[in-house]
XYZ file of C-alpha atoms in Angstrom:
750
model
C 101.588 75.789 94.624
C 98.071 75.019 95.689
C 96.608 76.737 98.763
C 96.306 74.326 101.669
C 95.335 74.989 105.272
C 96.218 73.435 108.584
C 93.629 71.465 110.491
C 91.639 73.428 112.999
C 93.152 71.570 115.949
C 96.554 73.043 115.079
C 95.179 76.502 115.682
C 93.239 75.832 118.907
C 94.871 78.689 120.779
C 93.657 79.618 124.235
C 93.166 83.375 124.100
C 92.009 83.685 127.690
C 93.134 86.288 130.225
C 91.421 89.019 128.240
C 91.131 92.393 129.894
C 88.975 94.394 127.508
C 89.633 97.972 126.674
C 87.014 100.338 125.494
C 87.576 103.433 123.483
C 90.438 105.622 122.737
C 92.946 108.089 123.813
C 95.950 109.605 122.026
C 96.522 113.288 121.538
C 96.517 114.557 117.936
C 100.060 114.240 116.641
C 102.037 114.391 113.440
C 102.530 110.814 112.220
C 105.993 109.565 111.394
C 106.407 107.503 108.250
C 107.813 104.193 109.437
C 106.023 102.034 106.921
C 109.423 100.840 105.648
C 109.629 98.738 108.818
C 106.973 96.478 107.283
C 109.400 95.473 104.540
C 111.203 92.927 106.729
C 109.828 90.061 108.791
C 112.692 90.468 111.248
C 112.034 94.192 111.686
C 108.323 93.546 112.254
C 108.922 90.801 114.816
C 111.523 92.959 116.600
C 109.023 95.796 116.779
C 106.296 93.541 118.187
C 108.713 92.288 120.823
C 109.539 95.888 121.778
C 105.814 96.673 122.120
C 105.445 93.607 124.322
C 108.410 94.562 126.523
C 106.983 98.074 126.883
C 103.661 96.606 128.056
C 101.755 97.794 124.992
C 100.690 94.335 123.848
C 100.631 90.884 125.485
C 103.073 88.002 125.037
C 100.040 86.151 123.668
C 99.824 88.665 120.823
C 103.456 88.369 119.786
C 103.280 84.607 120.222
C 100.298 84.441 117.867
C 102.165 86.440 115.200
C 105.153 84.123 115.588
C 102.870 81.091 115.188
C 101.452 82.539 111.959
C 104.971 82.832 110.569
C 105.951 79.298 111.621
C 102.807 77.684 110.222
C 103.123 79.604 106.955
C 106.768 78.636 106.529
C 105.895 74.985 107.184
C 103.692 75.242 104.093
C 106.518 76.751 102.048
C 105.181 80.302 102.223
C 107.102 83.367 103.408
C 104.374 85.550 104.938
C 104.334 89.267 104.397
C 105.331 91.390 107.427
C 101.969 93.176 107.194
C 100.204 89.846 107.855
C 102.194 89.313 111.068
C 101.424 92.846 112.242
C 97.688 92.454 111.559
C 97.658 89.041 113.269
C 99.209 90.502 116.426
C 96.829 93.487 116.386
C 93.799 91.217 115.924
C 94.861 89.201 118.962
C 95.431 92.460 120.853
C 91.914 93.639 120.031
C 90.401 90.381 121.255
C 92.212 91.030 124.525
C 90.434 94.400 124.682
C 87.001 92.836 124.195
C 86.623 93.140 120.426
C 85.449 90.124 118.454
C 87.450 91.176 115.394
C 89.360 94.077 113.918
C 87.799 96.140 111.141
C 90.604 97.002 108.747
C 88.880 100.072 107.318
C 88.395 101.522 110.800
C 91.953 100.582 111.756
C 93.521 102.407 108.817
C 91.293 105.444 109.270
C 92.322 105.936 112.914
C 94.800 103.351 114.164
C 95.703 105.203 117.362
C 92.136 105.439 118.610
C 91.111 102.005 117.341
C 93.943 100.223 119.149
C 94.452 102.566 122.133
C 98.202 102.075 121.676
C 100.364 102.970 123.395
C 98.241 102.367 126.508
C 98.036 105.149 129.047
C 99.063 102.768 131.829
C 101.043 99.801 130.432
C 100.440 96.559 132.290
C 104.201 96.135 132.646
C 107.415 97.307 131.071
C 110.793 95.672 130.709
C 112.272 98.688 128.930
C 114.071 101.702 130.294
C 112.504 105.147 129.978
C 114.910 105.908 127.144
C 113.952 102.724 125.290
C 110.249 103.505 125.706
C 110.903 107.047 124.466
C 112.545 105.593 121.346
C 109.245 103.852 120.542
C 107.428 107.152 120.118
C 108.057 107.120 116.386
C 106.909 103.506 116.127
C 103.248 103.858 117.007
C 100.819 101.703 115.005
C 99.399 104.803 113.331
C 102.907 105.636 112.079
C 103.476 102.147 110.708
C 100.104 102.097 108.962
C 100.061 105.717 107.794
C 100.814 104.870 104.169
C 99.167 101.446 104.066
C 95.999 101.234 101.978
C 93.033 98.966 102.635
C 93.734 97.232 99.326
C 97.254 96.423 100.572
C 95.877 94.733 103.690
C 93.249 92.743 101.816
C 95.728 91.592 99.180
C 98.313 90.501 101.751
C 95.721 88.601 103.780
C 94.048 86.898 100.820
C 97.419 85.654 99.573
C 98.366 84.150 102.931
C 97.904 80.499 103.786
C 97.126 81.512 107.377
C 93.875 83.245 106.385
C 90.687 81.833 104.873
C 87.113 82.968 104.337
C 86.007 80.471 106.963
C 85.201 77.659 104.546
C 88.430 75.821 105.433
C 90.356 75.775 108.726
C 92.899 78.547 109.190
C 93.941 80.527 112.270
C 92.506 83.771 110.874
C 89.274 84.447 108.996
C 88.711 87.428 106.701
C 85.073 88.419 106.234
C 84.743 91.540 104.134
C 87.034 94.024 105.882
C 86.778 92.277 109.255
C 89.643 90.066 110.401
C 88.892 87.444 113.074
C 90.687 84.842 115.096
C 88.945 81.732 113.800
C 87.524 80.762 117.175
C 85.702 84.077 117.551
C 84.476 84.030 113.963
C 82.889 80.641 114.722
C 81.287 81.961 117.926
C 79.726 84.850 116.052
C 78.563 82.594 113.237
C 76.951 80.097 115.641
C 75.129 82.842 117.533
C 73.810 84.413 114.335
C 72.700 81.068 112.921
C 70.963 80.118 116.174
C 69.046 83.393 116.301
C 68.108 83.345 112.619
C 66.914 79.757 112.845
C 64.633 80.596 115.782
C 63.300 83.752 114.158
C 62.337 81.690 111.112
C 60.360 79.068 113.057
C 56.607 79.200 112.581
C 54.639 80.286 115.644
C 51.214 78.918 116.568
C 50.446 82.504 117.610
C 51.181 84.063 114.201
C 47.484 84.239 113.320
C 45.848 86.602 115.853
C 42.575 84.690 115.403
C 44.108 81.301 116.229
C 43.126 79.585 119.501
C 46.637 80.091 120.870
C 46.674 83.827 120.119
C 43.217 84.229 121.614
C 44.326 82.434 124.783
C 47.411 84.664 124.920
C 45.228 87.739 124.548
C 42.998 86.691 127.444
C 46.015 85.839 129.601
C 47.675 89.206 128.951
C 44.431 91.009 129.688
C 44.251 89.171 133.005
C 47.887 89.745 133.958
C 48.190 93.422 132.984
C 45.772 95.988 134.395
C 47.688 99.178 133.525
C 45.690 102.267 132.605
C 48.572 103.721 130.542
C 47.720 104.345 126.861
C 50.621 102.059 125.959
C 51.755 99.365 128.393
C 55.229 98.498 127.149
C 55.462 95.527 129.491
C 52.360 94.028 127.910
C 53.695 94.683 124.396
C 57.013 93.071 125.360
C 55.220 89.967 126.647
C 53.219 89.635 123.459
C 56.272 90.001 121.201
C 58.332 87.557 123.254
C 55.517 84.999 123.305
C 55.273 85.065 119.512
C 58.977 84.387 118.834
C 61.314 81.521 119.662
C 64.004 84.163 120.205
C 63.363 87.488 121.912
C 65.066 90.304 123.804
C 63.494 92.454 126.514
C 65.667 95.436 127.387
C 65.152 98.313 129.767
C 66.873 100.473 132.344
C 66.775 99.968 136.112
C 63.280 99.821 137.564
C 61.475 99.361 134.241
C 60.077 96.026 135.418
C 62.059 93.430 133.489
C 61.514 90.821 136.204
C 57.775 91.537 136.488
C 57.482 91.404 132.718
C 59.211 88.052 132.355
C 57.206 86.463 135.204
C 53.978 87.536 133.514
C 55.371 86.312 130.212
C 56.083 82.850 131.628
C 52.607 82.661 133.129
C 51.100 83.640 129.752
C 53.223 81.069 127.915
C 52.137 78.322 130.312
C 48.532 79.357 129.687
C 49.117 78.956 125.940
C 51.019 75.652 126.294
C 47.808 73.631 126.064
C 47.035 75.149 122.645
C 50.210 73.793 121.059
C 49.685 70.485 119.238
C 53.257 69.444 119.986
C 52.764 70.038 123.724
C 49.742 67.728 124.048
C 48.591 69.669 127.083
C 51.971 69.526 128.856
C 53.415 72.663 130.432
C 56.709 74.078 129.247
C 59.963 73.114 130.941
C 61.415 76.485 131.922
C 64.859 77.358 133.292
C 66.100 80.700 134.643
C 69.784 81.630 134.495
C 72.201 84.534 134.931
C 75.889 84.956 134.068
C 77.201 85.272 137.654
C 76.297 84.053 141.100
C 75.556 87.603 142.216
C 73.202 88.205 139.289
C 71.519 84.854 139.946
C 71.048 85.815 143.603
C 69.399 89.106 142.708
C 67.022 87.492 140.216
C 66.256 84.708 142.672
C 65.232 87.258 145.311
C 63.059 89.329 142.986
C 61.437 86.580 140.954
C 60.153 84.625 143.958
C 58.155 87.609 145.183
C 56.887 88.396 141.682
C 55.655 84.816 141.173
C 53.801 84.838 144.495
C 51.957 87.992 143.392
C 50.743 86.474 140.120
C 46.952 86.604 139.731
C 46.691 82.963 138.649
C 43.049 82.519 139.595
C 40.916 82.371 136.446
C 44.015 82.583 134.223
C 43.463 80.493 131.052
C 45.225 77.151 130.939
C 44.901 76.316 134.648
C 48.370 77.683 135.415
C 49.687 76.760 138.871
C 52.424 78.362 140.967
C 54.624 75.314 140.422
C 54.495 75.937 136.661
C 56.594 79.101 137.063
C 60.157 78.412 138.269
C 61.703 80.579 140.977
C 65.099 78.913 141.271
C 67.834 80.697 139.321
C 71.165 79.134 138.393
C 74.327 80.461 136.812
C 74.822 79.737 133.132
C 77.972 77.758 133.870
C 76.120 75.464 136.258
C 73.186 75.152 133.890
C 75.399 74.136 130.971
C 77.493 71.804 133.122
C 80.976 73.242 133.501
C 83.879 70.866 133.002
C 87.057 71.796 134.908
C 90.114 72.835 132.890
C 88.185 73.177 129.636
C 85.852 75.685 128.029
C 83.620 72.815 126.899
C 80.323 72.108 128.667
C 78.459 68.888 129.405
C 75.442 70.188 127.487
C 76.060 70.878 123.804
C 74.614 70.048 120.395
C 75.015 66.328 121.032
C 73.614 66.553 124.572
C 71.110 69.439 124.582
C 69.516 70.889 127.669
C 66.174 69.342 128.706
C 64.389 72.687 128.401
C 61.633 74.294 126.338
C 62.192 77.908 127.443
C 65.421 79.452 128.733
C 65.455 82.925 130.278
C 68.822 84.668 130.749
C 68.898 87.763 132.955
C 71.691 90.379 132.872
C 72.438 89.301 129.312
C 74.714 92.314 128.754
C 77.312 90.379 130.777
C 77.293 87.340 128.468
C 80.294 87.224 126.128
C 80.343 85.647 122.664
C 81.999 82.460 123.902
C 79.326 81.764 126.519
C 76.452 82.864 124.279
C 77.625 80.505 121.536
C 77.685 77.687 124.098
C 74.129 78.556 125.149
C 72.881 78.477 121.563
C 74.648 75.172 120.950
C 73.119 73.571 124.051
C 69.515 74.556 123.308
C 67.199 72.132 121.513
C 66.336 73.381 118.012
C 62.813 74.480 118.926
C 63.568 75.764 122.429
C 62.693 79.386 123.134
C 65.474 81.773 124.231
C 64.581 84.994 126.070
C 67.282 87.540 126.918
C 66.785 90.229 129.576
C 69.112 93.135 130.213
C 69.949 96.803 129.997
C 71.368 97.580 126.565
C 73.072 100.729 127.867
C 75.184 98.998 130.516
C 78.795 98.067 130.032
C 79.384 95.089 127.790
C 80.794 91.788 129.007
C 84.106 91.817 130.845
C 85.255 89.334 128.212
C 84.918 89.453 124.446
C 81.941 90.890 122.604
C 78.855 92.990 123.279
C 76.080 90.616 122.217
C 73.120 92.305 123.902
C 74.227 95.758 122.785
C 74.414 94.633 119.176
C 71.038 92.927 119.303
C 69.493 96.118 120.696
C 71.127 98.660 118.393
C 67.740 99.590 116.888
C 65.621 99.019 120.002
C 65.010 102.688 120.841
C 63.094 103.212 117.577
C 61.638 99.653 117.550
C 61.137 99.459 113.741
C 57.991 97.315 114.014
C 56.440 96.452 110.670
C 52.735 96.982 109.885
C 52.231 93.212 110.212
C 53.703 93.296 113.721
C 51.764 96.380 114.823
C 48.491 94.917 113.514
C 49.175 91.667 115.376
C 50.005 93.542 118.580
C 46.800 95.572 118.316
C 44.740 92.416 117.845
C 46.376 90.547 120.752
C 46.940 93.358 123.289
C 44.271 95.862 122.297
C 46.910 98.623 122.131
C 48.210 100.639 119.213
C 51.966 101.002 118.784
C 53.064 104.675 118.609
C 53.629 105.821 115.050
C 57.283 106.711 115.648
C 58.032 103.064 116.518
C 56.842 101.678 113.185
C 58.890 100.985 110.064
C 57.647 99.250 106.930
C 61.238 98.073 106.320
C 61.846 96.696 109.817
C 64.174 93.714 110.087
C 63.192 90.265 111.335
C 65.275 90.841 114.472
C 63.454 94.119 115.186
C 60.179 92.223 115.551
C 61.660 90.207 118.440
C 63.200 93.068 120.464
C 61.122 94.969 123.018
C 62.237 97.979 125.029
C 60.614 98.888 128.357
C 60.318 102.656 128.564
C 58.813 103.491 131.963
C 60.730 103.339 135.272
C 58.777 102.207 138.332
C 61.685 102.212 140.793
C 62.521 105.907 140.858
C 60.207 108.849 141.332
C 60.384 111.552 138.691
C 62.368 113.856 140.993
C 64.934 111.157 141.826
C 68.474 112.404 141.321
C 69.676 108.893 140.471
C 67.078 108.673 137.706
C 67.790 112.129 136.297
C 71.558 111.727 136.437
C 71.480 108.276 134.806
C 69.200 109.485 132.011
C 71.329 112.580 131.394
C 74.503 110.483 131.213
C 72.885 107.883 128.961
C 71.647 110.496 126.495
C 74.708 112.744 126.868
C 72.534 115.661 128.009
C 74.386 116.619 131.194
C 73.854 120.307 131.858
C 75.201 122.719 134.448
C 71.901 122.857 136.345
C 71.932 119.115 136.969
C 75.586 119.153 138.030
C 75.007 122.106 140.346
C 72.126 120.309 142.039
C 74.357 117.275 142.583
C 77.139 119.473 144.008
C 74.782 121.246 146.382
C 72.968 118.080 147.564
C 69.726 119.451 146.144
C 68.606 115.904 145.362
C 67.399 113.666 148.159
C 69.374 110.671 146.902
C 72.495 112.057 145.175
C 75.531 113.959 146.415
C 78.736 114.957 144.627
C 81.014 115.123 147.631
C 83.787 117.268 146.130
C 82.083 118.535 143.000
C 82.514 122.166 144.046
C 86.316 121.839 143.708
C 87.485 121.820 140.097
C 90.747 119.977 140.799
C 90.957 118.943 144.455
C 94.150 117.964 146.246
C 94.712 114.268 145.403
C 95.854 113.149 148.855
C 92.994 114.959 150.599
C 90.492 113.433 148.164
C 91.822 109.912 148.679
C 91.520 110.360 152.441
C 87.989 111.665 151.926
C 87.139 108.489 149.976
C 88.379 106.341 152.870
C 86.403 108.297 155.454
C 83.324 108.101 153.236
C 83.864 104.341 153.007
C 83.682 104.096 156.788
C 80.580 106.202 157.451
C 78.769 106.744 154.143
C 78.784 110.488 155.035
C 75.029 110.781 155.668
C 75.448 114.437 156.713
C 76.387 115.323 153.126
C 72.955 114.312 151.840
C 69.876 116.488 152.025
C 68.448 116.443 155.565
C 71.293 114.065 156.532
C 69.451 111.304 154.686
C 66.612 111.327 157.202
C 62.926 111.264 156.314
C 62.926 109.604 152.898
C 59.999 107.285 152.194
C 60.094 104.764 149.343
C 56.953 102.822 148.439
C 55.382 103.871 151.742
C 58.368 102.530 153.705
C 60.747 104.800 155.673
C 64.285 104.524 154.330
C 67.265 104.378 156.716
C 70.016 106.989 156.086
C 72.999 105.988 153.932
C 75.754 103.964 155.584
C 79.361 102.914 154.992
C 81.349 99.817 155.914
C 81.129 100.519 159.649
C 77.551 99.258 159.283
C 78.406 95.643 158.449
C 81.519 95.484 160.638
C 79.649 96.566 163.766
C 77.085 93.828 163.119
C 79.907 91.331 162.778
C 81.847 92.528 165.817
C 78.851 92.776 168.160
C 77.127 89.495 167.429
C 77.200 88.017 170.940
C 77.800 84.452 169.741
C 80.111 82.090 171.625
C 81.965 78.855 171.016
C 78.851 77.017 172.210
C 76.478 78.764 169.788
C 74.907 76.322 167.297
C 75.905 76.328 163.661
C 72.578 77.755 162.514
C 73.207 80.880 164.601
C 76.480 81.470 162.802
C 74.694 80.909 159.483
C 72.081 83.500 160.457
C 74.829 85.950 161.432
C 76.578 85.439 158.090
C 73.344 86.074 156.172
C 72.752 89.257 158.179
C 76.326 90.530 157.688
C 76.312 89.769 153.946
C 73.064 91.710 153.600
C 74.544 94.599 155.595
C 77.658 94.588 153.413
C 75.403 95.017 150.399
C 74.221 98.362 151.809
C 77.356 100.170 150.592
C 79.960 99.720 147.855
C 82.824 101.774 146.428
C 83.066 101.449 142.632
C 86.155 102.437 140.632
C 86.828 102.937 136.949
C 90.439 101.746 137.195
C 92.215 98.718 138.622
C 95.686 100.109 139.225
C 97.059 103.250 140.816
C 95.839 105.304 143.778
C 92.408 105.819 142.164
C 91.988 102.136 141.308
C 90.741 99.203 143.331
C 94.237 97.999 144.229
C 95.249 101.291 145.817
C 91.902 102.039 147.453
C 91.397 98.567 148.929
C 94.681 98.925 150.787
C 93.918 102.478 151.954
C 90.386 101.677 153.106
C 91.534 98.603 155.042
C 94.138 100.685 156.882
C 91.556 103.348 157.741
C 89.167 100.689 159.073
C 92.035 99.270 161.148
C 92.737 102.720 162.582
C 89.058 102.947 163.570
C 89.431 99.576 165.368
C 86.840 98.017 163.078
C 89.305 95.444 161.732
C 91.875 93.371 163.657
C 94.456 93.832 160.904
C 94.675 95.173 157.344
C 96.809 92.591 155.544
C 96.457 88.919 154.711
C 93.445 87.090 156.081
C 91.426 88.651 158.881
C 87.877 88.617 160.238
C 85.810 91.144 158.355
C 87.735 90.893 155.084
C 85.297 90.932 152.139
C 86.527 89.033 149.091
C 85.483 88.875 145.458
C 86.029 85.668 143.491
C 87.806 86.580 140.230
C 87.737 83.226 138.448
C 85.400 80.256 138.240
C 86.251 77.500 140.710
C 84.137 74.521 139.688
C 85.412 72.293 142.479
C 84.206 74.729 145.151
C 81.143 75.768 143.183
C 82.238 79.419 143.206
C 81.832 81.634 140.160
C 83.554 84.800 139.018
C 81.801 87.677 140.813
C 80.734 85.814 143.971
C 81.302 87.809 147.185
C 82.082 86.351 150.595
C 83.053 87.734 154.010
C 85.647 86.312 156.380
C 84.545 85.312 159.895
C 86.303 83.987 162.976
C 84.325 80.863 163.948
C 84.857 78.294 166.755
C 85.169 75.204 164.586
C 88.828 74.362 165.068
C 90.206 72.080 167.743
C 93.402 72.298 169.776
C 95.464 69.354 171.004
C 93.038 68.877 173.895
C 90.005 68.765 171.612
C 88.788 72.154 172.799
C 87.145 74.613 170.366
C 89.537 77.053 168.689
C 88.480 80.017 166.606
C 89.561 79.755 162.965
C 88.935 81.860 159.874
C 86.272 80.795 157.392
C 84.785 82.693 154.447
C 80.985 82.772 154.241
C 79.386 82.721 150.787
C 75.691 82.569 149.888
C 75.023 78.974 148.905
C 74.939 77.759 145.321
C 72.132 79.181 143.192
C 71.033 81.380 146.088
C 68.850 78.878 147.921
C 69.132 80.902 151.133
C 71.889 79.083 153.019
C 75.572 79.701 153.690
C 78.707 77.883 152.587
C 81.766 78.166 154.843
C 85.079 77.758 153.014
C 88.610 77.755 154.405
C 90.728 80.657 153.063
C 93.454 78.186 152.091
C 91.132 76.661 149.490
C 90.462 79.963 147.728
C 92.808 80.683 144.845
C 91.490 83.489 142.646
C 90.191 86.399 144.701
C 90.739 89.992 145.780
C 89.673 92.214 148.647
C 86.514 94.090 147.725
C 86.132 97.252 149.786
C 86.410 98.714 146.284
C 85.528 96.921 143.043
C 85.617 97.950 139.405
C 82.398 99.039 137.754
C 82.834 96.101 135.397
C 82.778 93.661 138.302
C 79.685 95.343 139.770
C 77.470 94.366 136.838
C 74.593 92.210 137.950
C 74.780 93.724 141.433
C 72.753 96.369 143.203
C 73.734 98.261 146.351
C 71.630 100.374 148.667
C 74.328 103.077 148.591
C 76.857 103.226 145.777
C 79.859 105.545 145.622
C 81.481 106.025 142.213
C 85.135 107.126 142.263
C 86.518 108.739 139.101
C 90.260 109.485 138.750
C 92.049 112.783 138.253
C 92.461 112.410 134.486
C 90.581 111.046 131.517
C 91.330 107.465 130.511
C 90.142 105.256 127.641
C 88.138 103.132 130.093
C 86.155 106.157 131.283
C 83.088 105.997 129.066
C 79.418 106.867 129.096
C 78.539 103.212 129.598
C 80.853 102.909 132.600
C 79.459 106.014 134.310
C 75.866 104.968 133.564
C 76.497 101.464 134.907
C 78.091 102.875 138.055
C 75.164 105.192 138.737
C 72.533 102.541 138.114
C 74.103 100.129 140.621
C 72.636 102.456 143.278
C 69.242 101.459 144.609
C 68.519 104.321 147.026
C 71.657 106.463 147.529
C 74.398 107.558 145.140
C 77.567 109.493 145.915
C 80.257 110.681 143.519
C 83.884 111.556 144.269
C 86.217 112.760 141.510
C 89.886 113.568 141.243
C 88.989 116.201 138.650
C 85.480 117.612 138.224
C 85.924 117.889 134.447
C 86.632 114.169 134.097
C 83.005 113.316 134.897
C 81.656 115.356 131.971
C 84.428 114.276 129.618
C 83.815 110.591 130.333
C 80.178 110.930 129.285
C 81.331 111.955 125.796
C 83.315 108.738 125.268
C 81.464 105.658 124.038
C 82.254 101.952 124.077
C 82.475 100.616 120.536
C 83.407 96.960 120.146
C 84.184 95.635 116.701
C 81.961 92.736 115.647
C 79.929 91.538 112.709
C 76.934 90.063 114.555
C 74.593 92.981 113.928
C 75.558 93.016 110.244
C 74.859 89.295 109.916
C 71.448 89.663 111.545
C 70.686 92.816 109.569
C 70.553 90.924 106.324
C 66.973 90.493 105.080
């Protein structure tokens, strides 16, 4: 029988609702040989159903395996049980943020690769005895005697799998098994990047008019006396390529760098024959409303500081955009579909697109961006490669920056950089065998935000490089840093209930007395810094506003702006969602403590002072996942006599952060949660004056170096740490996020 495949539309499965996992768990154990259970389709499907009922895998995963069987049998094929198992596990891995499943890695260490069984199942419909009976049916037991050759043979003989050349629900590429949709995303991203890297640049010859103009512009924009100005090098590299990445930690000047880059590109625009003297059409975007708001605030000030006088090309302020939009709004979201208005058939009217906080962009959204860009448009990604990856599937920025620390610039690139910038690249950043992608990735290596003695800086660097030592931890415990305090670090394993109460009290006040000199006397950039605060800060501003029913609307808008800014002065971040140490438990506890302090009128349902986080895109309301609003009591209702009545409305910063306020009725908000505490994942793209990171009383797969680093670097001026077990902090730093994907391998091909 000839091999035939179903049309792609038959396999258009919606694999949404993904809650990514990270690394691993699982104590060393003696595997049980249960490979005989893969001899029967019925046994395999029964096992998958048991895993689902125990909360180990999702109904979506078992449903996908069942679909593979049905589609295969429609074609007259009886699929092997191993194919159904691998299909379900591939779907499971997508739900944990992986783009694919690497079969070699799976067979080498199935328990750690899959993180099954999960430490905290999402749900369970089985009794304790039934769950206990599954202990001999772990994936590592089922796969203990399966060889890689067995997997490859079973998959290659199945009608449900192809190499991508014909439609099939699964794609096998080498040893990597994909859901077809995610294989296509990865392929489109790789093709889009490779195509841009291959485009000829008018700046390739350092003696060309364009390169000479760029050189003069960079010399005018950068006046650093450092032997190597990495911002200037990054600008030069990004200007030369139609695709580029600029990565760096907090305070390394990514915004300043990109503003100077855009000014330099506009100066060069007149040298391009295809431009005919016209300036570039530039758009700025970020993945979330919060990230867009932050970039909008910082980029406006940076543009106003540009030394445009005497810059080549007669660049004007209006040539550099300051308005930032979310990617979804830029692409033109269409409700109830993942398709966008702008695509290959209707590309964006843009010459240069800059995406900030690119670590938050998943493969689905990045593929849509690449599709919507005109063929010759320039794409510039900004972000911190060491932050957590996207909440959804993939780790695009991390993969693109895998070799960024060592640069790997070729002699041709270093010679060009010397000619254009006047600076020599350090010898340890050169590589005669550097890849094409390496020549388009720049890493900023100097922090301008933190002073050298900053505890936030030292702690973040130590976590990121896994060099935590006892001296650093002792200084954090003893509040020897001006900006960092480990509130219960001196207790190895504190009492859980006392610690949870301490978290709630800290949430109210910010515990300034715990910091060195009670947080008084710090000066940042010649400005005195107020002591750290908690949530009392924003609630007192809200409760003591002095407005009345007769106050004009603009006064309420001004109050909302002030309260939202005050709320941003403190935030509790958690590693977990569920349990007493997670956001669900802590949000309830903190609300009740604030009620007891008479700062809130109530602690359940809707009430004035309730901060909310939008957890899903609402295109009708113009709200995006990650937007934060605060509930107010405002006099805009009317009773039967037409007299003003106070009603609840939620205030959100207006779309694309133009400086206004949108007031939305609570009844119109569907996907949200209270946000006295938020997960570290949700905090990406945000920055808080005082950040408190809460770590639980035991190690979990989600506790990783990237999570701890991201939590620390959300703090702008003050950072506090509270742990349920002091050892968990150090142990988490030794766990890494590793997401399976083939993007880096595709782009690593010469």
